Short mmCIF file of C-alpha atoms and ligand atoms in Angstrom, two decimals:
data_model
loop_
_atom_site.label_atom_id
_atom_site.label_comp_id
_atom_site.label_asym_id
_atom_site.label_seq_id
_atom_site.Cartn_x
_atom_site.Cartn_y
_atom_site.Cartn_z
CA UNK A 6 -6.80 0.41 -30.14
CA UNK A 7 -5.52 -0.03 -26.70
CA UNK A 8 -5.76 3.40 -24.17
CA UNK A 9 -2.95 5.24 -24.07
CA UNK A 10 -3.18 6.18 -20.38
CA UNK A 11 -0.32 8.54 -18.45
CA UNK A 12 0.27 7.38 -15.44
CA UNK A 13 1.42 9.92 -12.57
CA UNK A 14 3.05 9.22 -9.65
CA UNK A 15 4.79 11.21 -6.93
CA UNK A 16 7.59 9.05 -5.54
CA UNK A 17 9.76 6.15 -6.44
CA UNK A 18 10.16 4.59 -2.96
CA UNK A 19 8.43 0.93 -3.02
CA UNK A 20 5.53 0.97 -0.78
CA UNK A 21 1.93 -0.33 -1.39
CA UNK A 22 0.45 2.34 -3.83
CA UNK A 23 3.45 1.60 -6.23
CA UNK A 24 3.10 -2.06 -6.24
CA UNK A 25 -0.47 -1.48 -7.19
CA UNK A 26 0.47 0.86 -10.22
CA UNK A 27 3.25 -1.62 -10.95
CA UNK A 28 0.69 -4.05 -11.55
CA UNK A 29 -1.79 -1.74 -13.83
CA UNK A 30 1.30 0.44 -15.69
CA UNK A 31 2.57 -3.65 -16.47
CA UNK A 32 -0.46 -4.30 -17.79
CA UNK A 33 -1.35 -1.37 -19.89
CA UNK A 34 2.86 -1.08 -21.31
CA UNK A 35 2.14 -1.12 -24.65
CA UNK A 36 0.54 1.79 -24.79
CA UNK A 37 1.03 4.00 -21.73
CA UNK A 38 3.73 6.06 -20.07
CA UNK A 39 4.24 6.41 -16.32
CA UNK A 40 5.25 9.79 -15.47
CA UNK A 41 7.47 9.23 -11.95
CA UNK A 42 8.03 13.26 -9.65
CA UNK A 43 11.33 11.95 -8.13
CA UNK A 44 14.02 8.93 -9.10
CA UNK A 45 14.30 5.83 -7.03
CA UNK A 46 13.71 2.03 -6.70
CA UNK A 47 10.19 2.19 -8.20
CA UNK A 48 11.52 3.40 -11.57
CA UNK A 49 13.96 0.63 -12.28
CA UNK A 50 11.21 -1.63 -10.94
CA UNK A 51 8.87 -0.08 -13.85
CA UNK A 52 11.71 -0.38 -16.05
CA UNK A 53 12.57 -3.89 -15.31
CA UNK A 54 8.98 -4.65 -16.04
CA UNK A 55 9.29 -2.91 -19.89
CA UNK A 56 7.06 -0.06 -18.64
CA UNK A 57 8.06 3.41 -19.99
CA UNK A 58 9.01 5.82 -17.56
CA UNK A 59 9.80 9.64 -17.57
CA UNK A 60 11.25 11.61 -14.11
CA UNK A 61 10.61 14.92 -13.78
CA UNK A 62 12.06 15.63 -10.67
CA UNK A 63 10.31 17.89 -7.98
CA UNK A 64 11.93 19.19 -4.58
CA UNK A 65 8.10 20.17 -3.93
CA UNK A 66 7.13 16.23 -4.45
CA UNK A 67 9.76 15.21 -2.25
CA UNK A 68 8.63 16.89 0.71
CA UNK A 69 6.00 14.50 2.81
CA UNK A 70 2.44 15.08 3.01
CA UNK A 71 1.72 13.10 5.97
CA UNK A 72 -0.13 15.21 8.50
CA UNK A 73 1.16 18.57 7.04
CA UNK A 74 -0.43 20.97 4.52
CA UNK A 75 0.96 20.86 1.38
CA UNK A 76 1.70 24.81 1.12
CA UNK A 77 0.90 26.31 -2.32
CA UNK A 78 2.96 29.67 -1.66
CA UNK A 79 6.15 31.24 -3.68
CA UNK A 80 8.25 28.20 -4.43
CA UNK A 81 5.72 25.71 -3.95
CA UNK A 82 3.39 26.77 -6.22
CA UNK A 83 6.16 27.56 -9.04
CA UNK A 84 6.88 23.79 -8.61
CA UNK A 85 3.63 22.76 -8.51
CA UNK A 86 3.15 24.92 -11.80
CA UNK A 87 6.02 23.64 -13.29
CA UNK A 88 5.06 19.86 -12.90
CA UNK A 89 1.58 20.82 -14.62
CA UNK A 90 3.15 22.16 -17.23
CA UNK A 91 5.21 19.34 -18.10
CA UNK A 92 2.58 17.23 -17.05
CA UNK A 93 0.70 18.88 -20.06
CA UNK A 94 3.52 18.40 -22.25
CA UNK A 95 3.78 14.66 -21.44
CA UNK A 96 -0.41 14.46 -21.90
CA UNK A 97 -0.30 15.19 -25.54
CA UNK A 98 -0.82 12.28 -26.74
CA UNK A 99 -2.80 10.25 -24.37
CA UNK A 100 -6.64 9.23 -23.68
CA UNK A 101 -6.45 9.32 -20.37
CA UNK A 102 -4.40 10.52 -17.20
CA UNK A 103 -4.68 8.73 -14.14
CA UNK A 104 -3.07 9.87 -10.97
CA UNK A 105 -2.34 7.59 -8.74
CA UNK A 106 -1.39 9.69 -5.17
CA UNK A 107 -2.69 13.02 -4.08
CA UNK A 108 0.26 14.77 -5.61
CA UNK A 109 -0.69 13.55 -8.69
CA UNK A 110 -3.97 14.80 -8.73
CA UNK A 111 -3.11 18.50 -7.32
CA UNK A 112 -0.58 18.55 -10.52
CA UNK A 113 -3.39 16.73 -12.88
CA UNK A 114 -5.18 19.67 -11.89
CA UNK A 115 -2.55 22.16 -12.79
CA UNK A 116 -1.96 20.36 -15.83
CA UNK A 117 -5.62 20.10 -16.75
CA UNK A 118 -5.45 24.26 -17.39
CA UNK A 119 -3.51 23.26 -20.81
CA UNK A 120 -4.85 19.97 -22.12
CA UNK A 121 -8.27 18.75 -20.43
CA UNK A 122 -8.23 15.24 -21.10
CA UNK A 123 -10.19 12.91 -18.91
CA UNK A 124 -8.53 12.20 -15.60
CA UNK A 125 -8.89 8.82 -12.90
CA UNK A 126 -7.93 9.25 -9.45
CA UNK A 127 -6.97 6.02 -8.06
CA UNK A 128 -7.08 6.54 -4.34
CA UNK A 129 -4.86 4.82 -2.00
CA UNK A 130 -4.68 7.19 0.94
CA UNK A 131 -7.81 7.37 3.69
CA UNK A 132 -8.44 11.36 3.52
CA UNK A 133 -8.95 11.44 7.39
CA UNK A 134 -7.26 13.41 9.91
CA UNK A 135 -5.08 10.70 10.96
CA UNK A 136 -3.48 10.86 7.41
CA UNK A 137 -3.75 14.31 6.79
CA UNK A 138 -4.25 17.95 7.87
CA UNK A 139 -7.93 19.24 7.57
CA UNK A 140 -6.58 22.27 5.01
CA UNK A 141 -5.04 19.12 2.69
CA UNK A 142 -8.07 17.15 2.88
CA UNK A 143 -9.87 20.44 1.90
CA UNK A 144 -7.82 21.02 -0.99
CA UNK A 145 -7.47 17.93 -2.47
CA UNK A 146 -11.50 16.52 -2.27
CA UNK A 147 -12.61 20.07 -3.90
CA UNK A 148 -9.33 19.17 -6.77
CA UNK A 149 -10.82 15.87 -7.19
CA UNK A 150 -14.53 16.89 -7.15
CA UNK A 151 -13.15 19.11 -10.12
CA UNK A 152 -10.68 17.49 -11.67
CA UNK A 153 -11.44 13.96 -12.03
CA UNK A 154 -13.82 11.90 -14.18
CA UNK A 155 -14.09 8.98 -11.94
CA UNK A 156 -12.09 8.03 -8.75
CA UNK A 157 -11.41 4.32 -7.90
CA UNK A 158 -11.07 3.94 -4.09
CA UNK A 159 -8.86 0.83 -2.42
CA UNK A 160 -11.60 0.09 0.00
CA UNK A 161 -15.00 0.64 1.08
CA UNK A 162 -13.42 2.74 4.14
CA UNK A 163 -11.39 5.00 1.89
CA UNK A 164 -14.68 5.68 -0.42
CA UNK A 165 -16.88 6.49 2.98
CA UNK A 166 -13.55 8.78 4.25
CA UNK A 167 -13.47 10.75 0.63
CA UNK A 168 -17.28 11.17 0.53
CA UNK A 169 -18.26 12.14 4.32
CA UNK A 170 -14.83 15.06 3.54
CA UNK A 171 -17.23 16.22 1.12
CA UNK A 172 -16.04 14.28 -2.14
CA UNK A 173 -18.72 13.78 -4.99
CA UNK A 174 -20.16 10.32 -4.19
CA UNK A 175 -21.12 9.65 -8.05
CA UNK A 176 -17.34 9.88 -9.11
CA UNK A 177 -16.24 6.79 -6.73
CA UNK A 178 -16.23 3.78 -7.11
CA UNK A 179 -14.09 0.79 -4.86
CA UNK A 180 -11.85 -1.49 -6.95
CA UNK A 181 -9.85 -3.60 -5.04
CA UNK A 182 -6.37 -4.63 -4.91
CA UNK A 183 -5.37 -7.21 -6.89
CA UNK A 184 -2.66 -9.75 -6.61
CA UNK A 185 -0.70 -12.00 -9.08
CA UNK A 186 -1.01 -15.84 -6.55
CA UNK A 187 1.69 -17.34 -7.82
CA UNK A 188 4.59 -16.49 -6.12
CA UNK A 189 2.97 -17.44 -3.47
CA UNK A 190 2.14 -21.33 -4.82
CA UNK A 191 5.28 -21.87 -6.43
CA UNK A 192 6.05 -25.38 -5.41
CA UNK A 193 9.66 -25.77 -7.37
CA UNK A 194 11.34 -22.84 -4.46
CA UNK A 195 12.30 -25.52 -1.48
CA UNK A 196 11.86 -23.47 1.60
CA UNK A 197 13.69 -25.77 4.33
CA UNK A 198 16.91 -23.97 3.64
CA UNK A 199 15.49 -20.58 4.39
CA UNK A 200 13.86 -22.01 7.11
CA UNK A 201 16.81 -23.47 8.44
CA UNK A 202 18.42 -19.82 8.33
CA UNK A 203 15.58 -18.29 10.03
CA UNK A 204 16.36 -20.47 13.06
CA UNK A 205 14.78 -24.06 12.06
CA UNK A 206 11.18 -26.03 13.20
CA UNK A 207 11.84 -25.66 16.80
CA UNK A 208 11.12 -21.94 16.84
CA UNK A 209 8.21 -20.24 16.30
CA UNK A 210 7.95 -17.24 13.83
CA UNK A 211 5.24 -14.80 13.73
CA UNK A 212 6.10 -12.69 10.10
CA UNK A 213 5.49 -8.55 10.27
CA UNK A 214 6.26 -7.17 7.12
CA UNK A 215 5.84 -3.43 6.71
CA UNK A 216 7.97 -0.53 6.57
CA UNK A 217 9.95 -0.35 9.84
CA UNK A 218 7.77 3.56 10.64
CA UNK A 219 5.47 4.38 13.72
CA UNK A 220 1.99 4.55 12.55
CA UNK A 221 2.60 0.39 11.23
CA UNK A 222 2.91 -0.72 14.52
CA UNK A 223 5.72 -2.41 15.48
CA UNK A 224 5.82 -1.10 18.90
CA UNK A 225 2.85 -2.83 19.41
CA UNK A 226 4.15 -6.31 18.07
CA UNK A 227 7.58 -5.56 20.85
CA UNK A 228 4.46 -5.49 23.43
CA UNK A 229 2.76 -8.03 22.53
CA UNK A 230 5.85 -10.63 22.52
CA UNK A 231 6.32 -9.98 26.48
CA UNK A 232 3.26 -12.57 26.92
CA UNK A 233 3.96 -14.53 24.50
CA UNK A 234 6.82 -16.91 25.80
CA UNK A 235 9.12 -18.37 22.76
CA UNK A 236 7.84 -16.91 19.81
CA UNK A 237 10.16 -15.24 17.47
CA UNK A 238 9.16 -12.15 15.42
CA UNK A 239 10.79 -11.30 12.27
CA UNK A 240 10.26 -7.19 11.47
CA UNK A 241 10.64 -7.41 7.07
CA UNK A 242 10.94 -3.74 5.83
CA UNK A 243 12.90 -0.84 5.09
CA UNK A 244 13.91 1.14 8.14
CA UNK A 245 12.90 4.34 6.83
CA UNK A 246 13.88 6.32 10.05
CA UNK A 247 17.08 4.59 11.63
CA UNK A 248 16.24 6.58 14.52
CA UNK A 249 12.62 4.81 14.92
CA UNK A 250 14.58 1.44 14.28
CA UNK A 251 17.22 2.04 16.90
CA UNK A 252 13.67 3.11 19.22
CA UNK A 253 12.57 -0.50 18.67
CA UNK A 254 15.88 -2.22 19.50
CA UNK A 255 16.63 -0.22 23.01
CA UNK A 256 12.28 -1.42 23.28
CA UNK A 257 13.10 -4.53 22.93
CA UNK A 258 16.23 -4.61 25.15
CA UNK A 259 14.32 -2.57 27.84
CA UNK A 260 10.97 -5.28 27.68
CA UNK A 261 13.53 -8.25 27.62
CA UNK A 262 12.77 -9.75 24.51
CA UNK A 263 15.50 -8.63 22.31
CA UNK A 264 17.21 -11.88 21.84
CA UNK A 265 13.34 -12.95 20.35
CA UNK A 266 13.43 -9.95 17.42
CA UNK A 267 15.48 -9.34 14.21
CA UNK A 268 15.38 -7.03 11.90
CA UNK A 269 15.61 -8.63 8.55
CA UNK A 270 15.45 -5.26 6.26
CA UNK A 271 13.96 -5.10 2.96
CA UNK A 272 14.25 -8.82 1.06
CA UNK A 273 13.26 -9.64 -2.30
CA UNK A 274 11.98 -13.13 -1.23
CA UNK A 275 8.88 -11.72 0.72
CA UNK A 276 6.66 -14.41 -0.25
CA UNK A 277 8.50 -17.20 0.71
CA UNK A 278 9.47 -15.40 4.06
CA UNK A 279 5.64 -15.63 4.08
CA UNK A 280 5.03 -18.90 3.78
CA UNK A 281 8.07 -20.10 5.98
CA UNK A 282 6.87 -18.22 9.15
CA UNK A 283 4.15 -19.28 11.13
CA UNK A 284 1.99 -16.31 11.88
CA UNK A 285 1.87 -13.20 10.04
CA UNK A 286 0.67 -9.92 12.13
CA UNK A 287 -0.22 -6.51 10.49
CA UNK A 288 -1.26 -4.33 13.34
CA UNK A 289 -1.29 -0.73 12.39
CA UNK A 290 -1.91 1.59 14.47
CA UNK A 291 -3.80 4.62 12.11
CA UNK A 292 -6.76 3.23 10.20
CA UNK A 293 -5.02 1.06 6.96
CA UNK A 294 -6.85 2.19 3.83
CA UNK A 295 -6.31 -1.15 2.43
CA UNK A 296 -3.26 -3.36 3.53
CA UNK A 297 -2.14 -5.34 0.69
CA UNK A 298 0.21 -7.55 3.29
CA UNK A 299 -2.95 -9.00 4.73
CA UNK A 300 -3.65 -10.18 1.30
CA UNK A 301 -0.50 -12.00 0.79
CA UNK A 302 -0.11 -13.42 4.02
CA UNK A 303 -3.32 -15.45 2.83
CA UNK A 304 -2.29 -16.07 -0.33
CA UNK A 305 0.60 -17.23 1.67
CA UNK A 306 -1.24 -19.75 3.35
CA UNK A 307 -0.97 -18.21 6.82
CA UNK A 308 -2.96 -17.44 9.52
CA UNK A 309 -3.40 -13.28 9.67
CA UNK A 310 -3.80 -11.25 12.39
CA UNK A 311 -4.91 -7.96 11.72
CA UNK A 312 -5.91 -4.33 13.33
CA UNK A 313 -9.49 -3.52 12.78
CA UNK A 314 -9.95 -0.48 11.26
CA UNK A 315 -9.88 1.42 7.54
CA UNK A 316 -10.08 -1.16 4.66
CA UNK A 317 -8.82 -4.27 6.86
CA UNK A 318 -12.44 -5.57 7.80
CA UNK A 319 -13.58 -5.41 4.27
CA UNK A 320 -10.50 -8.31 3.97
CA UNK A 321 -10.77 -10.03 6.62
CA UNK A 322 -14.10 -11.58 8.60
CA UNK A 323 -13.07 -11.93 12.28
CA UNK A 324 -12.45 -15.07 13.31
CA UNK A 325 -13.33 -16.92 9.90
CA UNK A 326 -10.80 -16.14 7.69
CA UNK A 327 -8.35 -14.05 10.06
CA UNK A 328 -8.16 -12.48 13.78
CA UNK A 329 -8.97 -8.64 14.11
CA UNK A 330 -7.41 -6.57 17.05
CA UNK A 331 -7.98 -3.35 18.59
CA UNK A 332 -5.20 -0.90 17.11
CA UNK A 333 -2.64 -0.21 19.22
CA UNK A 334 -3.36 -3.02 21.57
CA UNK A 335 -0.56 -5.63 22.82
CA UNK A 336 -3.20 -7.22 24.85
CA UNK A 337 -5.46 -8.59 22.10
CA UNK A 338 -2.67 -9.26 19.87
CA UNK A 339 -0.99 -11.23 22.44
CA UNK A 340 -4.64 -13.48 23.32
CA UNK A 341 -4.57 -13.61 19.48
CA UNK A 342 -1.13 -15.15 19.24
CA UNK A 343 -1.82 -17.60 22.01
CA UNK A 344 -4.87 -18.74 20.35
CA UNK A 345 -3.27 -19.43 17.02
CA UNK A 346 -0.26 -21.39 18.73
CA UNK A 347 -2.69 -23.01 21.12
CA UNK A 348 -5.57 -23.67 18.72
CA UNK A 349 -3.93 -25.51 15.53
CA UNK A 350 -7.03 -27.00 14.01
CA UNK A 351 -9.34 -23.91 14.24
CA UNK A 352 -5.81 -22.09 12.57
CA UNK A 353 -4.85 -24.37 9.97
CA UNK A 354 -9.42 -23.84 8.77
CA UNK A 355 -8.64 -20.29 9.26
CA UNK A 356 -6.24 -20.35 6.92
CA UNK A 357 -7.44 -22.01 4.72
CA UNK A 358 -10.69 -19.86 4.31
CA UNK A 359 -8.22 -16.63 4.20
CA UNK A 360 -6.37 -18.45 1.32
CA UNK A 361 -9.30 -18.96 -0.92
CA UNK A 362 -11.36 -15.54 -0.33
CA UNK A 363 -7.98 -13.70 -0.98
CA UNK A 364 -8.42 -15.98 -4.36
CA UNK A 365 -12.02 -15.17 -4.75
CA UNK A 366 -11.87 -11.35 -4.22
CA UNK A 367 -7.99 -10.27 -4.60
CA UNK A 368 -6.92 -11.53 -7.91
CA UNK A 369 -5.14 -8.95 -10.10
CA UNK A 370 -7.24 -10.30 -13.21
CA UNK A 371 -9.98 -9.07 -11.35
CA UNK A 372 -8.67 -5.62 -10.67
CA UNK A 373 -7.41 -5.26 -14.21
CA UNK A 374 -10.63 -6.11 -15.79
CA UNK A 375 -12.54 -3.48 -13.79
CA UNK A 376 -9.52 -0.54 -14.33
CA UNK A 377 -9.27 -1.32 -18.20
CA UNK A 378 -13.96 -0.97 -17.62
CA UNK A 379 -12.86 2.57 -15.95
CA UNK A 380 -10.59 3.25 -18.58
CA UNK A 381 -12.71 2.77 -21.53
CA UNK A 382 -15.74 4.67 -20.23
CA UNK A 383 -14.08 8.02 -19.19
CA UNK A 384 -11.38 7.64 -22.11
CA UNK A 385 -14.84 7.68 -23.96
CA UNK A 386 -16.68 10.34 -21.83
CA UNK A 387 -17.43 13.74 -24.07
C1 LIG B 412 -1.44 2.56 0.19
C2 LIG B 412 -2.22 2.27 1.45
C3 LIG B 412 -2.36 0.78 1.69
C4 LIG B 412 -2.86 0.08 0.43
C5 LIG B 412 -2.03 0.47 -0.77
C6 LIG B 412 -2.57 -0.10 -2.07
O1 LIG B 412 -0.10 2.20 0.34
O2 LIG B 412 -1.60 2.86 2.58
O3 LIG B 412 -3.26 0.50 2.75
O4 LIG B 412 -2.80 -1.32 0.60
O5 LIG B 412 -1.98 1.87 -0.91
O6 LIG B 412 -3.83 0.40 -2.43
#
């Protein structure tokens, strides 16, 4: 009989994490539940995919982690407590829980007082202090050393980061991202007319497609475009702080390139706004625990330049299959830009090799195969 796993999950915004349990929930439907802390986006994406989804909303979940200590004091804790207990409730029946964000895990742990079933951390988040405070990586590698049967880790980097914080080495193990290609290869979608839109085959487009928020770097990108006459960059993503967006736009008026930047917002058609710009650039400026954009832009087709650091060299070997950059650096990115405009041959091979390792080691068959492995054994574990 198939697992029945509960899936928990603090947010419904879209961002990486929650395409990655979009994938596994969509796999697993049949038999599993994914248990959502607030409403939003990511449910009626679950929902559109036939997954079963329960809110249990949480004014504790909503508040962000980033950097601060999650507080477990008065009403904090009674939320917290709350969330277990329903948590419980919602466990009955299942062989498994796996929390997939640290909020889910601190509640796992709650919950875990009423029904002990067998829990799987999937990690997305790199437990260092340019994530998080020192007190939240405290509390939430002794929850997990406790709590959790086995914790999958995005990336060799965020595996080292929850180990050297003092995390049980024997529970982790890395299981990469995995990615359906075919969006990405689908030949019938004629792309000339959204080229066309995007300003036609005279310009050139370098492709940054993150949330429009500091730490992604898109300061960086403004920067970078200063020395890089005539190229065009196209910023996909959300704006989740208008305030940071409107930052970037007085930026770019004060560097003098704001006739060379729009703001597209968040698209549906991401991969073939991939595969119609030139260049795609993923520059963050805090380590990346993974960066699933670096894997599409190569399933795209296109040539990826990246920040080293966190999970991103595990993706991409310098100068083979991608270009790596000092964070935070408009220098490097800019040498990097002019050398994949300048250098078309050594590009186009670069590409190419990006294209089929991101085949070779990022297929969601692959990551589905090695989650429904974890499954079974700690589903199975006394
Ligand atoms: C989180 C990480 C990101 C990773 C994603 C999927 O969003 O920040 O680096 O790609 O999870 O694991």
């Amino acid at each position: 009989m198939a697992a029945r796993i509960l899936f928990l999950h603090h947010t419904a915004l879209l961002g990486g994490a929650e395409l990655h349990l979009l994938s596994v929930a969509r796999h697993f439907r049949e038999s599993s539940t994914v248990v959502l802390f607030a409403d939003g986006p990511f449910r009626h994406a679950l929902e559109t995919a036939g997954v079963q989804v329960r809110v249990f909303p949480s004014a504790w979940a909503a508040r962000g982690v980033r950097g601060q200590d999650p507080r477990f004091s008065g009403a904090n804790f009674a939320g917290v407590a709350r969330l277990g207990w329903l948590v419980a409730q919602a466990a009955r029946n299942a062989d498994v829980i796996y929390a997939n964000s640290p909020k889910a895990i601190l509640v796992t742990r709650v919950a875990r007082l009423v029904r002990r079933k067998p829990v799987i951390w999937f990690l997305h988040d790199l437990l260092d202090e340019a994530h998080f405070s020192p007190r939240a990586i405290r509390l939430l590698v002794t929850t997990a050393n406790r709590t959790a049967a086995r914790i999958l880790a995005n990336s060799k980097a965020t595996a080292a980061a929850f180990v050297s914080a003092g995390g049980s080495g024997e529970l982790v193990r890395v299981v990469y991202d995995g990615f359906d290609a075919a969006p990405f290869a689908d030949s019938s979608i004629d792309l000339s007319a959204l080229r066309a839109e995007l300003g036609g085959e005279k310009l050139r487009l370098l492709g940054v497609f993150s949330r429009i928020t500091p730490w992604k770097g898109q300061e960086v990108v403004l920067r970078a475009l200063v020395k890089v006459p005539s190229l065009v960059v196209l910023f996909v993503g959300a704006e989740e702080d208008p305030a940071y967006g409107n930052k970037l736009r007085r930026l770019a008026r004060d560097l003098g390139v704001a006739d060379r930047v729009r703001f597209l917002g968040l698209r549906k058609d991401v991969p073939q706004l991939m595969r119609v710009v030139d260049c795609i650039a993923h520059v963050s400026i805090d380590p990346e625990p993974f960066g699933r954009v670096i894997v599409e832009a190569m399933l795209a087709g296109r040539p990826v330049i990246a920040a080293r650091a966190g999970g991103v060299p595990e993706i991409i070997k310098d100068g083979v299959s991608g270009i790596l950059v000092t964070p935070g650096s408009p220098e490097e990115l800019a040498e990097a830009l002019l050398r994949v405009f300048l250098d078309q041959a050594a590009t186009a091979q670069m590409a190419a090799n990006g294209h089929a390792r991101a085949l070779a080691l990022f297929s969601e068959a692959r990551m589905l195969n090695e989650i429904a492995q974890d499954v079974s054994e700690t589903s199975l574990a006394p």
